[in-house]
Amino acid sequence: MTETGARHDPDGVDVVALGESMVTFLPSRPGRLADVPSFDRAVGGAESNVACALAAAGHAVRWVSRVGADGFGDHLVETIGSYGVDVTSVRRDPERPTGVYFRTAGDRATAAHEVAYYRAGSAASAMAVGNVDLAAVRAGRVLHLSGITAALSGDCLGLLRALTAPRPGRPLVSFDVNHRPGLWTDGDGPRVLRDLARGADLVFVGADEAEEVWGLKDADAVRTALPGPAVLVVKQGERGATVLGRESALHVPAPHVDVVAAVGAGDAFAAGFLSATLRGLPARDRLRHGHLMAAAALTVPGDLAVPPSRGHADRLAALDDRTWGTLRLGPGWTRAAAAPEEVRTP
């Protein structure tokens, strides 16, 4: 593996994403869960979000998971497949249900935000080395994983340990830390997530997340704690993101975004960065494509958004630093015909 891109895959699969997806119920109006009268159904799952965004951006993507042999499982497989994602390696579990969750409309960063998960004992929590098609999992140029899966069960953790272990010819392993405090009830989360991240080739972690989980206050401290990955990406919210290689570091500011809903941005950023990595683009453009894909997610109500066309994103990513700094993206920007239509001073 190198820092410049993923290896060639003769089977033609660019990315394999493994992890749980759940049916998400989005509120029909703002307010407490107790007060919301109805919900709209959608799909939620960090890894499947990345898979759908990459497939929409023109990549060959496979999602590997387990879902229940129920209507919600049908919905997940059909919806994720409709994005062009290969879902043939998703197993159906006749004994365990598909996970679901409900959330409020507010920003996840506020105290008023509520999420009610119904995922304990889900089909995906039963994923294990013995019941997942490992050949299908390892068939892509990139294997994308997250720390959420590791927290679901001991078997899931064993699977992630096997997939991040050194192995000849393994794909480039991408790992998003995705710390979910509510899932780590035994206090082992920080240690487990650090160990898994150290075994990956490419790691995504939020700056606030790194401080919360490991007490690390800046990108350099994260790099010192995670010396193994060839590429480390520290996401810094509105301030942008920093990519750190073995001997280099680069910060790229985020564009100004008129946020509709602060959900799905981290997964979208990972998809944009991975897309640019697969194309062999330089570090600056990888970060800019991550920011642009995140901006697409931030300007729609749900987790998934239609990304800008590749040509549109490439034009924006190629802007000079001054013009990039004046870029402001609002609802509908991905449908604009040309880059100059979005460029205005904030």
CSV table of C-alpha atoms in Angstrom, one decimal:
chain,number,residue,atom,x,y,z
A,1,MET,CA,0.0,0.0,0.0
A,2,THR,CA,1.0,3.5,-0.7
A,3,GLU,CA,-0.3,6.9,0.3
A,4,THR,CA,-1.1,7.7,-3.4
A,5,GLY,CA,-4.0,5.3,-3.9
A,6,ALA,CA,-5.4,1.8,-3.6
A,7,ARG,CA,-4.1,-1.3,-5.3
A,8,HIS,CA,-5.5,-2.5,-8.7
A,9,ASP,CA,-8.4,-5.0,-8.3
A,10,PRO,CA,-8.9,-7.4,-11.2
A,11,ASP,CA,-12.5,-8.2,-10.1
A,12,GLY,CA,-13.5,-4.6,-10.7
A,13,VAL,CA,-14.9,-3.8,-7.2
A,14,ASP,CA,-13.6,-0.4,-6.0
A,15,VAL,CA,-14.9,-0.4,-2.5
A,16,VAL,CA,-16.4,-3.0,-0.1
A,17,ALA,CA,-18.2,-1.5,2.9
A,18,LEU,CA,-19.1,-3.8,5.8
A,19,GLY,CA,-21.4,-2.8,8.6
A,20,GLU,CA,-24.9,-2.5,10.0
A,21,SER,CA,-27.6,-0.5,8.3
A,22,MET,CA,-30.9,0.3,10.0
A,23,VAL,CA,-34.2,1.6,9.0
A,24,THR,CA,-34.4,5.2,10.2
A,25,PHE,CA,-37.5,7.0,11.1
A,26,LEU,CA,-37.2,10.8,10.6
A,27,PRO,CA,-39.7,13.1,12.3
A,28,SER,CA,-42.3,14.9,10.3
A,29,ARG,CA,-41.8,18.0,12.4
A,30,PRO,CA,-39.4,19.4,15.0
A,31,GLY,CA,-40.0,18.5,18.7
A,32,ARG,CA,-39.5,15.8,21.3
A,33,LEU,CA,-40.0,12.2,20.2
A,34,ALA,CA,-42.9,12.2,22.6
A,35,ASP,CA,-44.6,14.9,20.6
A,36,VAL,CA,-43.9,14.0,17.0
A,37,PRO,CA,-47.0,12.5,15.5
A,38,SER,CA,-45.5,10.7,12.5
A,39,PHE,CA,-42.2,9.7,10.9
A,40,ASP,CA,-40.8,9.2,7.4
A,41,ARG,CA,-38.9,6.1,6.7
A,42,ALA,CA,-35.3,6.2,5.5
A,43,VAL,CA,-32.0,4.3,5.6
A,44,GLY,CA,-29.2,4.9,8.1
A,45,GLY,CA,-25.9,3.3,8.6
A,46,ALA,CA,-22.4,4.7,8.5
A,47,GLU,CA,-20.9,2.1,6.1
A,48,SER,CA,-23.9,1.9,3.8
A,49,ASN,CA,-24.0,5.7,3.7
A,50,VAL,CA,-20.5,5.6,2.3
A,51,ALA,CA,-21.3,2.8,-0.1
A,52,CYS,CA,-24.4,4.7,-1.5
A,53,ALA,CA,-22.5,8.0,-1.9
A,54,LEU,CA,-19.6,6.2,-3.7
A,55,ALA,CA,-21.9,4.3,-6.0
A,56,ALA,CA,-23.8,7.5,-6.8
A,57,ALA,CA,-20.4,9.1,-7.7
A,58,GLY,CA,-19.8,6.3,-10.2
A,59,HIS,CA,-17.7,3.7,-8.3
A,60,ALA,CA,-18.3,0.0,-8.2
A,61,VAL,CA,-19.3,-0.7,-4.6
A,62,ARG,CA,-20.4,-3.7,-2.5
A,63,TRP,CA,-22.2,-3.6,0.8
A,64,VAL,CA,-21.7,-6.6,3.1
A,65,SER,CA,-24.0,-7.1,6.1
A,66,ARG,CA,-26.8,-9.1,7.7
A,67,VAL,CA,-30.4,-8.1,7.9
A,68,GLY,CA,-33.5,-9.8,9.2
A,69,ALA,CA,-35.8,-11.9,7.0
A,70,ASP,CA,-38.4,-9.2,7.5
A,71,GLY,CA,-39.9,-6.2,5.7
A,72,PHE,CA,-37.4,-3.8,7.1
A,73,GLY,CA,-34.6,-6.0,5.8
A,74,ASP,CA,-36.3,-6.0,2.4
A,75,HIS,CA,-36.4,-2.2,2.5
A,76,LEU,CA,-32.7,-1.8,3.3
A,77,VAL,CA,-31.6,-4.2,0.6
A,78,GLU,CA,-33.8,-2.7,-2.0
A,79,THR,CA,-33.1,0.9,-1.1
A,80,ILE,CA,-29.3,0.5,-0.9
A,81,GLY,CA,-29.3,-1.6,-4.1
A,82,SER,CA,-31.2,1.2,-5.8
A,83,TYR,CA,-28.1,3.4,-5.5
A,84,GLY,CA,-26.2,0.9,-7.6
A,85,VAL,CA,-24.6,-0.8,-4.7
A,86,ASP,CA,-24.0,-4.6,-5.0
A,87,VAL,CA,-26.0,-6.2,-2.2
A,88,THR,CA,-25.6,-9.8,-3.2
A,89,SER,CA,-23.4,-10.5,-0.2
A,90,VAL,CA,-26.0,-9.3,2.3
A,91,ARG,CA,-27.2,-12.3,4.4
A,92,ARG,CA,-30.7,-12.7,5.7
A,93,ASP,CA,-31.2,-13.9,9.2
A,94,PRO,CA,-34.5,-15.7,9.9
A,95,GLU,CA,-34.0,-15.5,13.7
A,96,ARG,CA,-32.9,-11.9,14.4
A,97,PRO,CA,-34.6,-8.7,13.3
A,98,THR,CA,-33.4,-5.8,11.3
A,99,GLY,CA,-32.4,-2.8,13.5
A,100,VAL,CA,-34.4,0.4,13.5
A,101,TYR,CA,-34.1,3.8,15.2
A,102,PHE,CA,-36.0,7.0,15.6
A,103,ARG,CA,-34.5,10.5,15.9
A,104,THR,CA,-35.6,14.1,16.4
A,105,ALA,CA,-35.1,16.7,13.7
A,106,GLY,CA,-32.6,18.8,15.7
A,107,ASP,CA,-28.9,19.0,15.4
A,108,ARG,CA,-27.2,16.0,16.9
A,109,ALA,CA,-24.7,18.3,18.6
A,110,THR,CA,-27.4,19.9,20.8
A,111,ALA,CA,-28.7,18.6,24.2
A,112,ALA,CA,-32.2,18.5,22.8
A,113,HIS,CA,-31.4,15.9,20.2
A,114,GLU,CA,-33.0,12.5,20.9
A,115,VAL,CA,-32.2,9.1,19.3
A,116,ALA,CA,-34.0,5.9,20.2
A,117,TYR,CA,-32.2,2.8,19.0
A,118,TYR,CA,-33.8,-0.6,18.7
A,119,ARG,CA,-30.8,-2.6,17.5
A,120,ALA,CA,-30.0,-5.0,20.4
A,121,GLY,CA,-29.9,-8.5,19.1
A,122,SER,CA,-30.2,-7.4,15.5
A,123,ALA,CA,-29.2,-9.5,12.6
A,124,ALA,CA,-26.1,-7.4,11.9
A,125,SER,CA,-24.9,-7.8,15.5
A,126,ALA,CA,-24.5,-11.6,14.7
A,127,MET,CA,-21.9,-10.9,12.0
A,128,ALA,CA,-18.8,-13.1,12.6
A,129,VAL,CA,-15.8,-14.5,10.8
A,130,GLY,CA,-17.7,-17.8,10.3
A,131,ASN,CA,-20.9,-16.4,8.7
A,132,VAL,CA,-19.5,-13.6,6.4
A,133,ASP,CA,-18.2,-14.2,2.9
A,134,LEU,CA,-14.6,-13.1,3.6
A,135,ALA,CA,-13.7,-13.5,-0.1
A,136,ALA,CA,-16.4,-11.0,-1.0
A,137,VAL,CA,-15.3,-8.7,1.8
A,138,ARG,CA,-11.7,-8.7,0.6
A,139,ALA,CA,-12.4,-8.4,-3.1
A,140,GLY,CA,-12.3,-4.7,-3.5
A,141,ARG,CA,-9.5,-2.1,-3.9
A,142,VAL,CA,-10.6,-0.6,-0.6
A,143,LEU,CA,-12.3,-2.2,2.4
A,144,HIS,CA,-14.2,0.4,4.5
A,145,LEU,CA,-15.0,-0.3,8.1
A,146,SER,CA,-16.0,1.7,11.2
A,147,GLY,CA,-15.8,1.5,15.0
A,148,ILE,CA,-19.6,1.1,15.2
A,149,THR,CA,-19.4,-2.5,14.1
A,150,ALA,CA,-16.8,-3.4,16.7
A,151,ALA,CA,-19.2,-2.2,19.4
A,152,LEU,CA,-22.1,-4.4,18.3
A,153,SER,CA,-21.0,-7.7,19.8
A,154,GLY,CA,-18.0,-9.8,20.6
A,155,ASP,CA,-18.3,-11.7,17.2
A,156,CYS,CA,-18.4,-8.4,15.4
A,157,LEU,CA,-15.3,-7.2,17.1
A,158,GLY,CA,-13.6,-10.5,16.3
A,159,LEU,CA,-14.5,-9.9,12.6
A,160,LEU,CA,-13.0,-6.4,12.6
A,161,ARG,CA,-9.9,-7.7,14.3
A,162,ALA,CA,-9.5,-10.3,11.6
A,163,LEU,CA,-10.1,-7.8,8.8
A,164,THR,CA,-7.6,-5.2,10.2
A,165,ALA,CA,-4.9,-7.8,10.9
A,166,PRO,CA,-1.8,-7.8,8.6
A,167,ARG,CA,-2.4,-10.1,5.7
A,168,PRO,CA,-0.6,-10.5,2.3
A,169,GLY,CA,-2.6,-8.9,-0.5
A,170,ARG,CA,-5.3,-7.4,1.7
A,171,PRO,CA,-7.1,-4.4,0.3
A,172,LEU,CA,-6.4,-0.9,1.5
A,173,VAL,CA,-8.3,-0.8,4.9
A,174,SER,CA,-10.2,2.4,5.5
A,175,PHE,CA,-11.4,2.8,9.1
A,176,ASP,CA,-13.7,5.5,10.5
A,177,VAL,CA,-13.4,5.7,14.2
A,178,ASN,CA,-17.1,6.6,14.6
A,179,HIS,CA,-17.2,6.5,18.4
A,180,ARG,CA,-20.7,5.9,19.7
A,181,PRO,CA,-20.5,6.2,23.6
A,182,GLY,CA,-23.9,4.5,24.1
A,183,LEU,CA,-22.7,1.3,22.4
A,184,TRP,CA,-19.6,0.9,24.6
A,185,THR,CA,-21.0,-0.1,28.0
A,186,ASP,CA,-17.9,-1.8,29.3
A,187,GLY,CA,-15.4,1.0,29.0
A,188,ASP,CA,-13.2,-0.8,26.5
A,189,GLY,CA,-14.1,1.5,23.6
A,190,PRO,CA,-11.0,3.8,23.6
A,191,ARG,CA,-8.6,0.9,23.7
A,192,VAL,CA,-10.4,-1.2,21.1
A,193,LEU,CA,-10.8,1.7,18.7
A,194,ARG,CA,-7.2,2.7,19.0
A,195,ASP,CA,-6.0,-0.8,18.3
A,196,LEU,CA,-8.3,-1.2,15.2
A,197,ALA,CA,-7.2,2.2,13.9
A,198,ARG,CA,-3.5,1.3,14.3
A,199,GLY,CA,-4.2,-1.7,12.0
A,200,ALA,CA,-5.7,0.3,9.2
A,201,ASP,CA,-4.1,2.0,6.2
A,202,LEU,CA,-6.4,5.0,6.2
A,203,VAL,CA,-8.1,6.4,9.3
A,204,PHE,CA,-10.8,9.0,9.6
A,205,VAL,CA,-11.4,10.6,13.0
A,206,GLY,CA,-13.1,13.8,14.2
A,207,ALA,CA,-11.0,16.2,16.2
A,208,ASP,CA,-13.7,16.4,18.9
A,209,GLU,CA,-14.0,12.7,18.8
A,210,ALA,CA,-10.3,12.2,19.3
A,211,GLU,CA,-10.3,14.5,22.4
A,212,GLU,CA,-13.4,12.8,23.8
A,213,VAL,CA,-12.1,9.2,23.3
A,214,TRP,CA,-8.4,9.5,23.8
A,215,GLY,CA,-7.9,13.0,25.3
A,216,LEU,CA,-5.9,14.1,22.2
A,217,LYS,CA,-6.1,17.8,21.6
A,218,ASP,CA,-4.8,18.3,18.0
A,219,ALA,CA,-4.0,16.5,14.8
A,220,ASP,CA,-0.3,16.1,15.7
A,221,ALA,CA,-1.2,14.4,18.9
A,222,VAL,CA,-3.5,12.0,17.1
A,223,ARG,CA,-0.7,11.2,14.6
A,224,THR,CA,1.6,10.4,17.5
A,225,ALA,CA,-0.9,8.1,19.0
A,226,LEU,CA,-1.7,6.4,15.6
A,227,PRO,CA,1.7,6.0,13.9
A,228,GLY,CA,0.7,2.9,11.9
A,229,PRO,CA,-1.8,4.2,9.2
A,230,ALA,CA,-0.2,5.5,6.1
A,231,VAL,CA,-2.8,8.2,5.9
A,232,LEU,CA,-4.7,9.9,8.8
A,233,VAL,CA,-7.5,12.3,8.3
A,234,VAL,CA,-8.6,14.5,11.2
A,235,LYS,CA,-11.9,16.2,10.6
A,236,GLN,CA,-12.3,19.6,12.2
A,237,GLY,CA,-15.9,20.5,11.5
A,238,GLU,CA,-16.4,24.0,10.1
A,239,ARG,CA,-12.7,24.7,10.3
A,240,GLY,CA,-11.9,22.0,7.7
A,241,ALA,CA,-9.8,18.9,7.8
A,242,THR,CA,-6.1,17.9,8.0
A,243,VAL,CA,-4.5,14.9,6.3
A,244,LEU,CA,-1.3,13.5,7.7
A,245,GLY,CA,1.0,11.2,5.8
A,246,ARG,CA,4.2,9.6,7.1
A,247,GLU,CA,6.2,12.8,6.8
A,248,SER,CA,3.7,15.5,5.7
A,249,ALA,CA,0.6,17.3,6.8
A,250,LEU,CA,-1.9,19.5,5.0
A,251,HIS,CA,-4.9,21.4,6.2
A,252,VAL,CA,-7.7,22.4,3.9
A,253,PRO,CA,-10.5,24.7,5.1
A,254,ALA,CA,-14.1,23.7,4.6
A,255,PRO,CA,-16.4,25.8,2.3
A,256,HIS,CA,-19.1,27.8,3.9
A,257,VAL,CA,-22.3,25.7,4.0
A,258,ASP,CA,-25.9,26.7,4.6
A,259,VAL,CA,-26.8,23.7,6.8
A,260,VAL,CA,-30.2,22.1,6.5
A,261,ALA,CA,-29.4,19.1,8.8
A,262,ALA,CA,-26.2,18.2,10.5
A,263,VAL,CA,-26.4,14.5,9.8
A,264,GLY,CA,-24.4,12.2,7.4
A,265,ALA,CA,-21.6,14.7,6.9
A,266,GLY,CA,-18.9,12.5,8.3
A,267,ASP,CA,-19.8,9.5,6.1
A,268,ALA,CA,-20.1,11.7,3.1
A,269,PHE,CA,-16.7,13.2,3.7
A,270,ALA,CA,-15.2,9.8,3.9
A,271,ALA,CA,-16.9,8.9,0.6
A,272,GLY,CA,-15.5,12.0,-1.1
A,273,PHE,CA,-12.0,11.4,0.2
A,274,LEU,CA,-12.1,7.7,-0.8
A,275,SER,CA,-13.4,8.6,-4.3
A,276,ALA,CA,-10.5,11.0,-4.9
A,277,THR,CA,-8.1,8.5,-3.4
A,278,LEU,CA,-9.3,5.8,-5.9
A,279,ARG,CA,-8.7,8.3,-8.7
A,280,GLY,CA,-5.2,9.1,-7.5
A,281,LEU,CA,-5.8,12.8,-6.9
A,282,PRO,CA,-3.4,14.8,-4.7
A,283,ALA,CA,-4.0,15.3,-1.0
A,284,ARG,CA,-5.5,18.8,-1.3
A,285,ASP,CA,-8.1,17.6,-3.8
A,286,ARG,CA,-8.9,14.5,-1.7
A,287,LEU,CA,-9.8,16.8,1.2
A,288,ARG,CA,-11.7,19.2,-1.1
A,289,HIS,CA,-13.7,16.3,-2.5
A,290,GLY,CA,-14.4,15.2,1.0
A,291,HIS,CA,-15.7,18.7,1.9
A,292,LEU,CA,-17.8,18.9,-1.2
A,293,MET,CA,-19.5,15.5,-0.5
A,294,ALA,CA,-20.1,16.5,3.1
A,295,ALA,CA,-21.6,19.8,1.9
A,296,ALA,CA,-24.0,17.8,-0.3
A,297,ALA,CA,-25.2,15.8,2.8
A,298,LEU,CA,-25.4,18.9,5.0
A,299,THR,CA,-27.8,20.7,2.6
A,300,VAL,CA,-30.5,18.0,2.6
A,301,PRO,CA,-32.7,16.7,5.5
A,302,GLY,CA,-31.5,13.1,5.6
A,303,ASP,CA,-28.2,11.2,5.7
A,304,LEU,CA,-27.9,10.6,2.0
A,305,ALA,CA,-27.7,13.2,-0.8
A,306,VAL,CA,-27.2,13.2,-4.5
A,307,PRO,CA,-23.6,14.2,-4.9
A,308,PRO,CA,-22.4,16.7,-7.5
A,309,SER,CA,-21.4,15.3,-10.8
A,310,ARG,CA,-17.8,14.3,-11.1
A,311,GLY,CA,-17.0,17.2,-13.5
A,312,HIS,CA,-18.8,19.7,-11.3
A,313,ALA,CA,-16.9,18.5,-8.2
A,314,ASP,CA,-13.6,18.6,-10.1
A,315,ARG,CA,-14.2,22.2,-11.2
A,316,LEU,CA,-14.8,23.2,-7.6
A,317,ALA,CA,-11.9,21.3,-6.2
A,318,ALA,CA,-9.6,23.0,-8.7
A,319,LEU,CA,-10.5,26.5,-7.6
A,320,ASP,CA,-7.6,28.7,-6.4
A,321,ASP,CA,-7.3,29.1,-2.7
A,322,ARG,CA,-8.8,32.6,-2.6
A,323,THR,CA,-11.9,31.5,-4.6
A,324,TRP,CA,-12.2,28.3,-2.6
A,325,GLY,CA,-12.3,30.5,0.5
A,326,THR,CA,-15.3,32.5,-0.8
A,327,LEU,CA,-17.3,29.4,-1.8
A,328,ARG,CA,-20.7,29.1,-0.2
A,329,LEU,CA,-22.9,26.1,-0.8
A,330,GLY,CA,-26.6,26.0,0.0
A,331,PRO,CA,-29.6,23.7,-0.7
A,332,GLY,CA,-29.7,22.6,-4.3
A,333,TRP,CA,-26.1,23.4,-5.1
A,334,THR,CA,-25.3,20.0,-6.4
A,335,ARG,CA,-27.8,20.6,-9.3
A,336,ALA,CA,-26.1,23.8,-10.4
A,337,ALA,CA,-24.8,23.6,-13.9
A,338,ALA,CA,-21.4,25.2,-13.3
A,339,ALA,CA,-19.1,26.0,-10.4
A,340,PRO,CA,-19.3,29.9,-10.6
A,341,GLU,CA,-23.0,29.7,-9.7
A,342,GLU,CA,-22.1,28.8,-6.1
A,343,VAL,CA,-19.2,31.1,-5.6
A,344,ARG,CA,-20.1,34.2,-3.6
A,345,THR,CA,-18.8,35.9,-0.5
A,346,PRO,CA,-20.4,34.8,2.7
